[in-house]
Amino acid sequence: MTGVITRATPVPSPGLPGRVRIYEVGPRDGLQNEQGVIPVEVKEEFVRRLLAAGLPVVEATSFVHPRWVPQLADAAELMSRLGDDGRDCPVLVPNERGLDRALELGLRHVAVFASATETFAAKNLNRTLETQLEMFAPTVERALAAGIDVRAYVSMCFGDPWEGPVAPEQVVEVGQRLLAMGATELSLGDTIGVGTAGDTRRLIEVVGRDIDRSLLAGHFHDTYGQALANILVALQHGISVIDSAAGGLGGCPYAAGASGNVATEDVVYMLNGMGVDCGVDINALVAASTQIFDHLNREPASRTMRALLAKHHNVI
Ligand code: HMG
Ligand code: MG
């Protein structure tokens, strides 16, 4: 075969973290956006395979209102089936009702999700910018009191389909409020994937004036094909936690035009090539993604996954 590439030795790039923590969101962000409902046993196997592939964090599902996200209405059953193996998998909770459901199952990590814009707060949470925070405050307080770790998302960090460009200062304002509540990590979401490398640099620089960069994560959807470029810039600017979804699953049912998250395989391939450790076995990851895409009966968005499955190249 022509064009065979073998990468035996990574080529390190200066200014990058030595290690990146990949925060896998495929089972939650990915599957929340699928048309059909995936059987719970398929989800369980997916999560187990992702954990076995070495992903340090797998966000498994959401304890939101089942009418709002029917695709994840089986959240309690999924987490019960995972048992001890899923105890450290974070789940989304928008409010105290969601937290109660997570507490009943003995879960140890939850994530609240705020919007940087007024319109998306209304569309996604049925709240205003201010009342979304009023909903999170007691949720976070009770979670912390119960010894549960809380991550916080800020969505629409670059642009919003209803309001247009979003000023970084709006992100700082919401992010600081969430951290003041006690969240331990702030994931900056390009929910509709409109940011480019310059936007990413500017956002991190502005947010980084008030918030320690070690608390930040990057959550890039790949709608315009910019996610890997944004991730590289984020890594060069002190971010070392990256959200991604196996195979490039994903989207948000309440954000028109939002496509999948950056594919975990593509991130792992890039990190491996640059000698940045992430602890993920790419072959086991591809096997996990293959199981779910076979079930969905469609091609993965991940270019790395498609290349590896087509055996065009002999890589890594
Ligand atoms: P609401 O209609 O305002 O709810 O929805 P409410 O507080 O008025 O309560 C109404 C009823 O819902 C009550 O029941 C509650 O108990 C029940 P009733 O008394 O009428 O029988 N209820 C619940 N039931 C189960 N679980 C719950 C829950 N909460 C209330 N947690 C609500 C407000 C927040 C619940 C709703 O808007 C919602 O569930 N939204 C979730 C939307 C969502 O999941 N979006 C996708 C995730 S965000 C995302 O993808 C972006 C991200 O990836 C980052 C990025 O990309 O930028 C994170
Ligand atoms: Mg998302």
PDB file of C-alpha atoms and ligand atoms in Angstrom, residues 28-29 219 221 261, ligand 2:
ATOM      1  CA  ARG A  28     -23.703  12.347  27.877  1.00  0.00           C
ATOM      2  CA  ASP A  29     -23.131  15.141  25.348  1.00  0.00           C
ATOM      3  CA  HIS A 219     -15.071  22.105  25.646  1.00  0.00           C
ATOM      4  CA  HIS A 221     -17.762  21.403  19.494  1.00  0.00           C
ATOM      5  CA  ASN A 261     -17.814  17.525  20.222  1.00  0.00           C
TER       6      ASN A 261
HETATM    7 MG    MG B   2     -21.421  20.377  24.858  1.00  0.00          MG
END
